[in-house]
Amino acid sequence: MASSPLRPTTATGAVPYWRVPKVLFLAAVRSSSLLGHDLIHRLKAERFQLFLAGYLAMYLGTGVLLPLWEYQYVLRSPFLLAIVGVCTAQCVVLGAALRLARRARYQQSITLLCIGHWAAVLLITFVAPALLPVMVLAALVPVVFAEPYIRWQRGLVFAVITAGCVLALGALARFQNVSHLARQGPRWIETAFIVAALPVVAFHILVIAWNNAAALRVSESMLAERAAQLEASRSRLITAADEERRRLERDLHDGAQQHLVALAVLIQLARTAGHDRYQPLLTEASGLVETAIAEIRRLAHGIYPPLLVSGGLAQALPAVAAHAPVPAQLDLQGLGRYPASIETALYFCCSEALQNAVKHGGPDTTVTITAHTNDRMLTLTISDTGRGFDPTTIGTGLTNMTDRLSAIGGNLVIDTAPGRGTRITAVLKAPVQPDCAEPPRNDGPRLGLTHPRR
């Protein structure tokens, strides 16, 4: 069974009723995996609505209109009216389930559908035992279809209930004697219904099963591709970490270390200098101390900015934008505190995107940084009005940004073309943590801190 229930992909809900078949048909035609991954995952809501609408039409046509026609022109039997009553009640249940689905209450909708369907097939078999083969297959359809939409625990319960329902159908058809009067009607109608309905229901179950299997195969191939990308990303991160360590070593050796060595020499000279000569040496040593402190602060700021520790992205990103040579507009409404790994990745991605816009955007380039967050997802978008570039020429800087996001389970989308600017969108699962403002662990230098390259 599926490990997680259906969740709506957008806040608005779903496509209007009359557009659902067209949307699914176009998706099936354009998809490389026909009736596979797209219809199972990306178009879950539309597929669910089409299933409910189809079942509603089936019960209305074959369970209400056809028995009424038989009652009017073939046989005035109370059992036909009983079937009409059962199917009318099921149409009401399906209408309520469809309404729940339109409100994104999928768990309640599919539970109501299954319960109503089990009751309907039991009552129809009680009224017309000869329809047992069709009812047995029909009892399986909702549970087979529900597999991608419910958790495996509920799916297991539904499977057990369905098995009990099938057993009850067999017992009703074998042992009950109430509906013997229904046999007074012409058998050809009953036979025609069974012959027509059996292959349709069986084909329906096979299509659903094949659809789910195709989606599973596509998901497996996507997971394999994702694993290969993560492996390549891991190798690049290790290489970048080694290069960053060497760069920091050079900066410390050529900067702060040289100042500290000179400081040690001056202090030694001051110890041996005469009374009238040590004062200038100490003054020079004080200047070297201040220079060394400034150099170390610069390196520490590049490793992890202090504003990011104290105020998170909501304070660190405006500081980055304020120091950018190009105009930058920010919309960070609702941005809270997140785990240090998420804040670090997004901060340096934003910093690199800004510097790329400065280096490659051209004159009069402006940058807009927006953030959108909800209970589950965080989206950060950096767009500029620069010259843009060919997406096939993505270099080291953007590759490092992609690796950063991949390492924490996020996704980076680069939308650009020559002459129409660049938009970089980072999307990741990031529940807000109001109390996660503790400093990050000092587990090594961060990657891609300076010299961003496109």
CSV table of C-alpha atoms in Angstrom, one decimal:
chain,number,residue,atom,x,y,z
A,1,MET,CA,0.0,0.0,0.0
A,2,ALA,CA,1.0,3.6,-0.4
A,3,SER,CA,2.9,5.0,2.5
A,4,SER,CA,1.2,8.4,2.6
A,5,PRO,CA,-2.3,9.7,1.8
A,6,LEU,CA,-3.2,12.0,-1.0
A,7,ARG,CA,-2.4,15.7,-0.4
A,8,PRO,CA,-3.6,18.5,-2.7
A,9,THR,CA,-0.9,20.0,-4.7
A,10,THR,CA,-2.3,23.5,-4.7
A,11,ALA,CA,-4.3,25.6,-2.4
A,12,THR,CA,-7.2,26.1,-4.8
A,13,GLY,CA,-8.0,22.4,-5.0
A,14,ALA,CA,-8.6,21.0,-8.4
A,15,VAL,CA,-9.7,21.5,-12.0
A,16,PRO,CA,-13.4,22.2,-12.7
A,17,TYR,CA,-15.5,19.1,-13.3
A,18,TRP,CA,-15.9,19.7,-17.0
A,19,ARG,CA,-12.1,20.0,-17.6
A,20,VAL,CA,-11.0,16.9,-15.8
A,21,PRO,CA,-11.4,14.4,-18.7
A,22,LYS,CA,-9.5,16.8,-21.1
A,23,VAL,CA,-6.7,17.4,-18.6
A,24,LEU,CA,-6.2,13.6,-18.0
A,25,PHE,CA,-6.4,12.8,-21.7
A,26,LEU,CA,-3.8,15.5,-22.6
A,27,ALA,CA,-1.6,14.2,-19.8
A,28,ALA,CA,-1.9,10.6,-21.0
A,29,VAL,CA,-1.1,11.6,-24.6
A,30,ARG,CA,1.8,13.8,-23.8
A,31,SER,CA,3.4,11.6,-21.1
A,32,SER,CA,6.2,9.3,-21.9
A,33,SER,CA,4.7,6.9,-19.5
A,34,LEU,CA,1.2,6.4,-20.7
A,35,LEU,CA,-1.3,6.2,-17.8
A,36,GLY,CA,1.7,5.9,-15.5
A,37,HIS,CA,3.5,8.2,-13.2
A,38,ASP,CA,1.7,11.4,-14.1
A,39,LEU,CA,-1.8,10.1,-13.6
A,40,ILE,CA,-0.8,8.4,-10.3
A,41,HIS,CA,1.2,11.2,-8.7
A,42,ARG,CA,0.9,14.6,-10.5
A,43,LEU,CA,-2.8,14.3,-11.4
A,44,LYS,CA,-4.1,12.5,-8.3
A,45,ALA,CA,-6.9,14.9,-7.6
A,46,GLU,CA,-8.2,14.9,-11.1
A,47,ARG,CA,-8.0,11.1,-11.5
A,48,PHE,CA,-9.9,10.7,-8.2
A,49,GLN,CA,-12.7,13.0,-9.4
A,50,LEU,CA,-13.0,11.3,-12.7
A,51,PHE,CA,-13.3,7.9,-11.0
A,52,LEU,CA,-16.1,9.2,-8.7
A,53,ALA,CA,-17.9,10.9,-11.6
A,54,GLY,CA,-17.6,7.7,-13.7
A,55,TYR,CA,-19.0,5.5,-10.9
A,56,LEU,CA,-21.8,8.0,-10.3
A,57,ALA,CA,-22.7,7.8,-14.0
A,58,MET,CA,-22.5,4.0,-13.9
A,59,TYR,CA,-24.9,3.7,-10.9
A,60,LEU,CA,-27.3,6.2,-12.4
A,61,GLY,CA,-27.4,4.6,-15.8
A,62,THR,CA,-27.3,0.8,-15.0
A,63,GLY,CA,-28.7,0.9,-11.5
A,64,VAL,CA,-31.5,3.5,-11.8
A,65,LEU,CA,-32.5,4.3,-15.4
A,66,LEU,CA,-32.1,0.7,-16.8
A,67,PRO,CA,-34.2,-1.0,-14.1
A,68,LEU,CA,-36.8,1.8,-14.4
A,69,TRP,CA,-37.1,1.1,-18.1
A,70,GLU,CA,-37.4,-2.7,-17.4
A,71,TYR,CA,-40.1,-2.0,-14.8
A,72,GLN,CA,-42.0,0.2,-17.3
A,73,TYR,CA,-41.8,-2.0,-20.4
A,74,VAL,CA,-40.7,-5.5,-19.4
A,75,LEU,CA,-41.7,-6.6,-15.9
A,76,ARG,CA,-43.4,-4.7,-13.1
A,77,SER,CA,-41.4,-6.4,-10.3
A,78,PRO,CA,-40.9,-4.9,-6.8
A,79,PHE,CA,-37.3,-6.2,-7.0
A,80,LEU,CA,-36.5,-3.9,-9.8
A,81,LEU,CA,-37.8,-1.0,-7.7
A,82,ALA,CA,-35.6,-2.3,-4.9
A,83,ILE,CA,-32.5,-2.2,-7.1
A,84,VAL,CA,-33.5,1.4,-8.1
A,85,GLY,CA,-33.8,2.4,-4.5
A,86,VAL,CA,-30.3,0.9,-3.6
A,87,CYS,CA,-28.6,2.5,-6.6
A,88,THR,CA,-30.3,5.8,-5.9
A,89,ALA,CA,-29.0,5.8,-2.4
A,90,GLN,CA,-25.5,4.9,-3.7
A,91,CYS,CA,-25.7,7.9,-6.1
A,92,VAL,CA,-26.4,10.1,-3.1
A,93,VAL,CA,-23.3,8.6,-1.4
A,94,LEU,CA,-21.2,9.1,-4.5
A,95,GLY,CA,-22.3,12.7,-4.8
A,96,ALA,CA,-21.3,13.3,-1.1
A,97,ALA,CA,-17.9,11.6,-1.7
A,98,LEU,CA,-17.4,13.8,-4.8
A,99,ARG,CA,-18.2,16.9,-2.8
A,100,LEU,CA,-15.7,15.8,-0.1
A,101,ALA,CA,-13.0,15.3,-2.8
A,102,ARG,CA,-13.6,18.8,-4.2
A,103,ARG,CA,-12.9,20.1,-0.7
A,104,ALA,CA,-9.6,18.1,-0.6
A,105,ARG,CA,-11.0,15.7,2.1
A,106,TYR,CA,-9.7,12.7,0.3
A,107,GLN,CA,-9.5,10.2,3.2
A,108,GLN,CA,-13.1,10.8,4.2
A,109,SER,CA,-14.2,10.7,0.6
A,110,ILE,CA,-12.7,7.3,-0.2
A,111,THR,CA,-13.9,5.8,3.1
A,112,LEU,CA,-17.4,6.9,2.4
A,113,LEU,CA,-17.2,5.6,-1.2
A,114,CYS,CA,-16.0,2.1,0.0
A,115,ILE,CA,-18.6,1.7,2.7
A,116,GLY,CA,-21.4,2.8,0.4
A,117,HIS,CA,-20.2,0.5,-2.4
A,118,TRP,CA,-19.9,-2.5,-0.1
A,119,ALA,CA,-23.4,-1.9,1.1
A,120,ALA,CA,-24.8,-1.5,-2.4
A,121,VAL,CA,-23.3,-4.7,-3.8
A,122,LEU,CA,-24.6,-6.7,-0.8
A,123,LEU,CA,-28.1,-5.4,-1.3
A,124,ILE,CA,-28.1,-5.8,-5.0
A,125,THR,CA,-26.9,-9.4,-4.6
A,126,PHE,CA,-29.6,-10.0,-2.0
A,127,VAL,CA,-32.2,-8.7,-4.5
A,128,ALA,CA,-30.7,-10.4,-7.6
A,129,PRO,CA,-28.4,-13.4,-6.7
A,130,ALA,CA,-27.8,-14.1,-10.4
A,131,LEU,CA,-25.7,-11.0,-10.6
A,132,LEU,CA,-23.1,-12.5,-8.2
A,133,PRO,CA,-20.2,-12.6,-10.7
A,134,VAL,CA,-20.5,-9.0,-11.5
A,135,MET,CA,-20.9,-7.9,-7.9
A,136,VAL,CA,-17.9,-9.8,-6.8
A,137,LEU,CA,-15.6,-8.0,-9.3
A,138,ALA,CA,-17.4,-4.7,-8.6
A,139,ALA,CA,-16.7,-5.1,-4.9
A,140,LEU,CA,-12.9,-5.1,-5.6
A,141,VAL,CA,-12.8,-1.9,-7.7
A,142,PRO,CA,-12.8,0.8,-5.0
A,143,VAL,CA,-10.1,-0.8,-2.9
A,144,VAL,CA,-7.8,-1.5,-5.9
A,145,PHE,CA,-8.3,2.2,-7.0
A,146,ALA,CA,-7.7,3.5,-3.5
A,147,GLU,CA,-4.2,2.0,-3.1
A,148,PRO,CA,-2.2,5.2,-4.0
A,149,TYR,CA,-4.5,7.4,-1.9
A,150,ILE,CA,-4.4,5.8,1.6
A,151,ARG,CA,-1.9,4.7,4.1
A,152,TRP,CA,-1.0,1.0,4.1
A,153,GLN,CA,-2.7,0.4,7.5
A,154,ARG,CA,-6.1,1.6,6.2
A,155,GLY,CA,-5.5,-0.2,2.9
A,156,LEU,CA,-5.0,-3.4,4.8
A,157,VAL,CA,-8.2,-2.9,6.8
A,158,PHE,CA,-10.1,-2.2,3.5
A,159,ALA,CA,-8.6,-5.4,1.9
A,160,VAL,CA,-9.8,-7.5,4.9
A,161,ILE,CA,-13.3,-5.9,4.8
A,162,THR,CA,-13.5,-6.5,1.0
A,163,ALA,CA,-12.6,-10.2,1.5
A,164,GLY,CA,-15.4,-10.4,4.1
A,165,CYS,CA,-17.8,-8.7,1.7
A,166,VAL,CA,-17.0,-11.2,-1.1
A,167,LEU,CA,-17.6,-14.0,1.3
A,168,ALA,CA,-21.0,-12.5,2.3
A,169,LEU,CA,-21.9,-12.1,-1.4
A,170,GLY,CA,-21.3,-15.8,-2.0
A,171,ALA,CA,-23.4,-16.7,1.1
A,172,LEU,CA,-26.2,-14.5,0.0
A,173,ALA,CA,-26.3,-15.8,-3.5
A,174,ARG,CA,-26.1,-19.4,-2.3
A,175,PHE,CA,-28.5,-19.5,0.7
A,176,GLN,CA,-31.1,-16.7,0.6
A,177,ASN,CA,-34.5,-17.5,-0.8
A,178,VAL,CA,-36.2,-14.1,-0.5
A,179,SER,CA,-35.7,-13.0,-4.1
A,180,HIS,CA,-37.0,-16.0,-5.9
A,181,LEU,CA,-39.8,-13.9,-7.4
A,182,ALA,CA,-37.2,-12.0,-9.3
A,183,ARG,CA,-36.8,-15.0,-11.6
A,184,GLN,CA,-40.2,-14.3,-13.1
A,185,GLY,CA,-38.6,-11.9,-15.6
A,186,PRO,CA,-37.0,-12.7,-18.9
A,187,ARG,CA,-33.6,-14.3,-18.3
A,188,TRP,CA,-32.2,-12.8,-21.5
A,189,ILE,CA,-32.0,-9.3,-19.8
A,190,GLU,CA,-30.2,-10.8,-16.8
A,191,THR,CA,-27.8,-12.7,-19.1
A,192,ALA,CA,-27.2,-9.7,-21.3
A,193,PHE,CA,-26.3,-7.6,-18.3
A,194,ILE,CA,-23.9,-10.2,-16.9
A,195,VAL,CA,-22.2,-10.7,-20.3
A,196,ALA,CA,-21.8,-7.0,-20.9
A,197,ALA,CA,-20.8,-6.0,-17.3
A,198,LEU,CA,-18.3,-8.8,-16.5
A,199,PRO,CA,-15.6,-7.9,-19.1
A,200,VAL,CA,-16.1,-4.1,-18.5
A,201,VAL,CA,-15.5,-4.5,-14.7
A,202,ALA,CA,-12.6,-6.9,-15.2
A,203,PHE,CA,-11.0,-4.6,-17.7
A,204,HIS,CA,-11.4,-1.7,-15.3
A,205,ILE,CA,-9.6,-3.6,-12.6
A,206,LEU,CA,-6.8,-4.6,-14.9
A,207,VAL,CA,-6.3,-1.0,-16.1
A,208,ILE,CA,-6.1,0.3,-12.6
A,209,ALA,CA,-3.6,-2.5,-11.6
A,210,TRP,CA,-1.5,-1.8,-14.7
A,211,ASN,CA,-1.7,1.9,-14.1
A,212,ASN,CA,-0.4,1.5,-10.6
A,213,ALA,CA,2.4,-0.9,-11.7
A,214,ALA,CA,3.5,1.5,-14.4
A,215,ALA,CA,3.6,4.3,-11.9
A,216,LEU,CA,5.7,2.1,-9.6
A,217,ARG,CA,8.2,1.3,-12.4
A,218,VAL,CA,8.5,5.0,-13.3
A,219,SER,CA,9.0,5.9,-9.6
A,220,GLU,CA,11.7,3.3,-9.3
A,221,SER,CA,13.6,4.6,-12.3
A,222,MET,CA,13.2,8.2,-11.0
A,223,LEU,CA,14.6,7.1,-7.6
A,224,ALA,CA,17.5,5.4,-9.4
A,225,GLU,CA,18.2,8.5,-11.3
A,226,ARG,CA,18.0,10.6,-8.2
A,227,ALA,CA,20.4,8.3,-6.4
A,228,ALA,CA,22.9,8.7,-9.2
A,229,GLN,CA,22.6,12.4,-9.1
A,230,LEU,CA,23.1,12.4,-5.3
A,231,GLU,CA,26.2,10.3,-5.7
A,232,ALA,CA,27.6,12.7,-8.2
A,233,SER,CA,26.6,15.6,-6.0
A,234,ARG,CA,28.3,14.0,-3.0
A,235,SER,CA,31.6,13.6,-5.0
A,236,ARG,CA,31.4,17.2,-6.1
A,237,LEU,CA,30.8,18.3,-2.5
A,238,ILE,CA,33.8,16.4,-1.2
A,239,THR,CA,36.0,17.9,-3.9
A,240,ALA,CA,34.7,21.4,-3.1
A,241,ALA,CA,35.2,20.8,0.6
A,242,ASP,CA,38.8,19.9,0.0
A,243,GLU,CA,39.4,22.9,-2.2
A,244,GLU,CA,37.7,25.2,0.4
A,245,ARG,CA,39.9,23.8,3.2
A,246,ARG,CA,43.0,24.5,1.1
A,247,ARG,CA,41.8,28.1,0.3
A,248,LEU,CA,41.1,28.7,4.0
A,249,GLU,CA,44.6,27.4,4.8
A,250,ARG,CA,46.1,29.8,2.3
A,251,ASP,CA,44.1,32.7,3.6
A,252,LEU,CA,45.1,32.0,7.1
A,253,HIS,CA,48.8,31.5,6.2
A,254,ASP,CA,49.0,34.5,4.0
A,255,GLY,CA,46.9,36.8,6.2
A,256,ALA,CA,46.3,36.4,9.9
A,257,GLN,CA,49.2,34.0,10.4
A,258,GLN,CA,51.7,36.5,8.9
A,259,HIS,CA,50.3,39.3,11.1
A,260,LEU,CA,50.6,37.1,14.2
A,261,VAL,CA,54.2,36.1,13.3
A,262,ALA,CA,55.1,39.8,12.9
A,263,LEU,CA,53.4,40.5,16.2
A,264,ALA,CA,55.5,37.9,18.0
A,265,VAL,CA,58.7,39.4,16.5
A,266,LEU,CA,57.7,42.9,17.6
A,267,ILE,CA,56.8,41.7,21.2
A,268,GLN,CA,60.2,40.0,21.4
A,269,LEU,CA,61.9,43.2,20.2
A,270,ALA,CA,60.0,45.3,22.7
A,271,ARG,CA,61.2,43.0,25.5
A,272,THR,CA,64.8,43.6,24.7
A,273,ALA,CA,64.5,47.3,23.6
A,274,GLY,CA,65.5,50.1,25.7
A,275,HIS,CA,63.2,52.4,27.8
A,276,ASP,CA,62.9,54.9,25.0
A,277,ARG,CA,62.3,52.4,22.1
A,278,TYR,CA,59.7,49.9,23.3
A,279,GLN,CA,56.8,52.3,23.1
A,280,PRO,CA,56.7,52.6,19.2
A,281,LEU,CA,57.1,48.8,19.0
A,282,LEU,CA,54.1,48.2,21.2
A,283,THR,CA,52.1,50.7,19.1
A,284,GLU,CA,53.0,48.9,15.9
A,285,ALA,CA,52.1,45.6,17.6
A,286,SER,CA,48.7,46.9,18.6
A,287,GLY,CA,48.0,47.7,15.0
A,288,LEU,CA,49.0,44.2,13.9
A,289,VAL,CA,46.6,42.8,16.5
A,290,GLU,CA,43.7,44.8,15.1
A,291,THR,CA,44.6,43.8,11.6
A,292,ALA,CA,44.8,40.1,12.5
A,293,ILE,CA,41.4,40.4,14.3
A,294,ALA,CA,39.8,42.0,11.3
A,295,GLU,CA,41.3,39.3,9.0
A,296,ILE,CA,40.0,36.5,11.3
A,297,ARG,CA,36.6,38.2,11.4
A,298,ARG,CA,36.4,38.4,7.7
A,299,LEU,CA,37.2,34.6,7.4
A,300,ALA,CA,34.7,33.8,10.1
A,301,HIS,CA,32.0,35.9,8.4
A,302,GLY,CA,32.6,34.0,5.2
A,303,ILE,CA,32.3,30.6,7.0
A,304,TYR,CA,29.0,31.5,8.8
A,305,PRO,CA,27.6,35.0,8.9
A,306,PRO,CA,26.8,36.2,12.5
A,307,LEU,CA,23.4,37.6,11.4
A,308,LEU,CA,22.4,34.2,10.1
A,309,VAL,CA,23.1,32.8,13.6
A,310,SER,CA,21.2,35.5,15.5
A,311,GLY,CA,18.4,36.4,13.2
A,312,GLY,CA,18.1,33.7,10.5
A,313,LEU,CA,17.2,34.3,6.9
A,314,ALA,CA,14.8,37.2,7.7
A,315,GLN,CA,17.8,39.3,8.9
A,316,ALA,CA,20.7,37.9,6.9
A,317,LEU,CA,19.1,38.2,3.4
A,318,PRO,CA,18.3,41.9,3.7
A,319,ALA,CA,21.9,42.5,4.8
A,320,VAL,CA,23.2,40.6,1.8
A,321,ALA,CA,20.9,42.6,-0.5
A,322,ALA,CA,21.9,45.9,1.1
A,323,HIS,CA,25.6,45.3,0.3
A,324,ALA,CA,24.9,44.2,-3.3
A,325,PRO,CA,26.0,46.6,-6.1
A,326,VAL,CA,22.7,46.2,-7.9
A,327,PRO,CA,19.2,47.3,-6.6
A,328,ALA,CA,17.5,44.4,-4.8
A,329,GLN,CA,13.9,44.2,-3.7
A,330,LEU,CA,12.8,41.7,-1.0
A,331,ASP,CA,9.5,40.1,-0.1
A,332,LEU,CA,10.2,37.8,2.9
A,333,GLN,CA,6.7,37.8,4.5
A,334,GLY,CA,6.2,34.9,6.9
A,335,LEU,CA,9.9,33.7,6.8
A,336,GLY,CA,10.8,32.2,10.2
A,337,ARG,CA,13.6,30.2,11.7
A,338,TYR,CA,14.7,26.9,10.2
A,339,PRO,CA,17.3,24.3,10.9
A,340,ALA,CA,20.9,25.6,10.5
A,341,SER,CA,21.5,23.4,7.4
A,342,ILE,CA,18.5,24.9,5.6
A,343,GLU,CA,19.3,28.5,6.5
A,344,THR,CA,23.0,28.0,5.5
A,345,ALA,CA,22.1,26.5,2.1
A,346,LEU,CA,19.5,29.1,1.2
A,347,TYR,CA,21.8,32.0,2.4
A,348,PHE,CA,24.7,31.0,0.3
A,349,CYS,CA,22.5,30.1,-2.7
A,350,CYS,CA,21.0,33.6,-2.5
A,351,SER,CA,24.5,35.2,-2.1
A,352,GLU,CA,25.8,33.4,-5.2
A,353,ALA,CA,22.8,34.2,-7.2
A,354,LEU,CA,23.2,37.9,-6.3
A,355,GLN,CA,26.9,37.9,-7.3
A,356,ASN,CA,26.1,36.1,-10.5
A,357,ALA,CA,23.6,38.9,-11.3
A,358,VAL,CA,26.2,41.5,-10.6
A,359,LYS,CA,28.9,39.8,-12.7
A,360,HIS,CA,26.8,38.7,-15.7
A,361,GLY,CA,23.5,40.6,-15.6
A,362,GLY,CA,24.8,43.8,-17.3
A,363,PRO,CA,23.9,47.4,-16.7
A,364,ASP,CA,20.6,48.4,-15.1
A,365,THR,CA,20.1,44.9,-13.7
A,366,THR,CA,17.7,44.6,-10.8
A,367,VAL,CA,17.1,41.7,-8.5
A,368,THR,CA,14.0,40.5,-6.7
A,369,ILE,CA,14.1,38.0,-3.8
A,370,THR,CA,10.8,36.5,-2.6
A,371,ALA,CA,10.1,33.8,-0.1
A,372,HIS,CA,6.9,31.8,0.3
A,373,THR,CA,6.3,29.3,3.1
A,374,ASN,CA,3.5,27.1,4.4
A,375,ASP,CA,3.2,24.2,6.8
A,376,ARG,CA,5.3,21.9,4.7
A,377,MET,CA,7.3,23.7,2.0
A,378,LEU,CA,9.6,26.7,1.7
A,379,THR,CA,10.2,28.4,-1.6
A,380,LEU,CA,12.9,31.1,-2.2
A,381,THR,CA,13.0,32.8,-5.6
A,382,ILE,CA,15.8,35.0,-6.8
A,383,SER,CA,15.1,36.7,-10.2
A,384,ASP,CA,17.0,39.3,-12.1
A,385,THR,CA,16.4,41.4,-15.2
A,386,GLY,CA,19.9,40.8,-16.6
A,387,ARG,CA,21.0,39.3,-19.9
A,388,GLY,CA,20.3,35.7,-19.0
A,389,PHE,CA,22.2,32.8,-20.5
A,390,ASP,CA,21.9,29.5,-22.2
A,391,PRO,CA,20.7,26.9,-19.6
A,392,THR,CA,22.9,24.2,-21.2
A,393,THR,CA,26.0,26.2,-20.1
A,394,ILE,CA,25.5,26.0,-16.4
A,395,GLY,CA,28.8,26.2,-14.6
A,396,THR,CA,30.4,25.6,-11.2
A,397,GLY,CA,28.5,28.2,-9.3
A,398,LEU,CA,25.0,27.0,-10.1
A,399,THR,CA,26.1,23.4,-9.9
A,400,ASN,CA,27.3,24.1,-6.3
A,401,MET,CA,23.9,25.7,-5.6
A,402,THR,CA,22.1,22.6,-6.9
A,403,ASP,CA,24.4,20.3,-4.8
A,404,ARG,CA,23.6,22.4,-1.7
A,405,LEU,CA,19.9,22.0,-2.1
A,406,SER,CA,20.1,18.3,-3.1
A,407,ALA,CA,22.2,17.6,0.1
A,408,ILE,CA,19.3,18.7,2.3
A,409,GLY,CA,16.5,17.2,0.1
A,410,GLY,CA,15.6,20.3,-1.8
A,411,ASN,CA,15.3,21.1,-5.5
A,412,LEU,CA,16.8,24.0,-7.5
A,413,VAL,CA,15.0,25.2,-10.7
A,414,ILE,CA,16.8,27.5,-13.1
A,415,ASP,CA,14.7,29.3,-15.6
A,416,THR,CA,16.6,31.5,-18.0
A,417,ALA,CA,17.3,32.2,-21.6
A,418,PRO,CA,19.5,34.8,-23.4
A,419,GLY,CA,17.8,38.2,-23.3
A,420,ARG,CA,15.1,37.5,-20.7
A,421,GLY,CA,16.9,37.4,-17.3
A,422,THR,CA,17.3,34.6,-14.9
A,423,ARG,CA,15.0,33.1,-12.2
A,424,ILE,CA,16.4,30.7,-9.6
A,425,THR,CA,13.9,28.9,-7.4
A,426,ALA,CA,14.8,26.8,-4.4
A,427,VAL,CA,12.1,24.5,-3.1
A,428,LEU,CA,12.4,22.2,0.0
A,429,LYS,CA,10.5,20.7,2.9
A,430,ALA,CA,11.1,23.1,5.8
A,431,PRO,CA,8.7,23.2,8.7
A,432,VAL,CA,9.2,26.4,10.7
A,433,GLN,CA,11.1,25.9,14.0
A,434,PRO,CA,10.7,29.1,16.1
A,435,ASP,CA,13.2,28.0,18.7
A,436,CYS,CA,16.0,26.8,16.4
A,437,ALA,CA,18.2,29.9,16.7
A,438,GLU,CA,21.2,28.1,18.3
A,439,PRO,CA,24.5,28.5,16.6
A,440,PRO,CA,25.4,25.7,14.1
A,441,ARG,CA,28.0,23.1,14.9
A,442,ASN,CA,31.5,23.9,13.8
A,443,ASP,CA,32.0,20.8,11.7
A,444,GLY,CA,34.2,22.3,9.0
A,445,PRO,CA,34.3,25.1,6.5
A,446,ARG,CA,31.3,25.8,4.4
A,447,LEU,CA,31.4,25.4,0.6
A,448,GLY,CA,31.3,28.0,-2.1
A,449,LEU,CA,31.7,31.0,0.2
A,450,THR,CA,33.6,33.2,-2.2
A,451,HIS,CA,34.3,33.6,-5.8
A,452,PRO,CA,30.9,32.3,-7.1
A,453,ARG,CA,31.0,31.3,-10.7
A,454,ARG,CA,28.3,30.7,-13.1
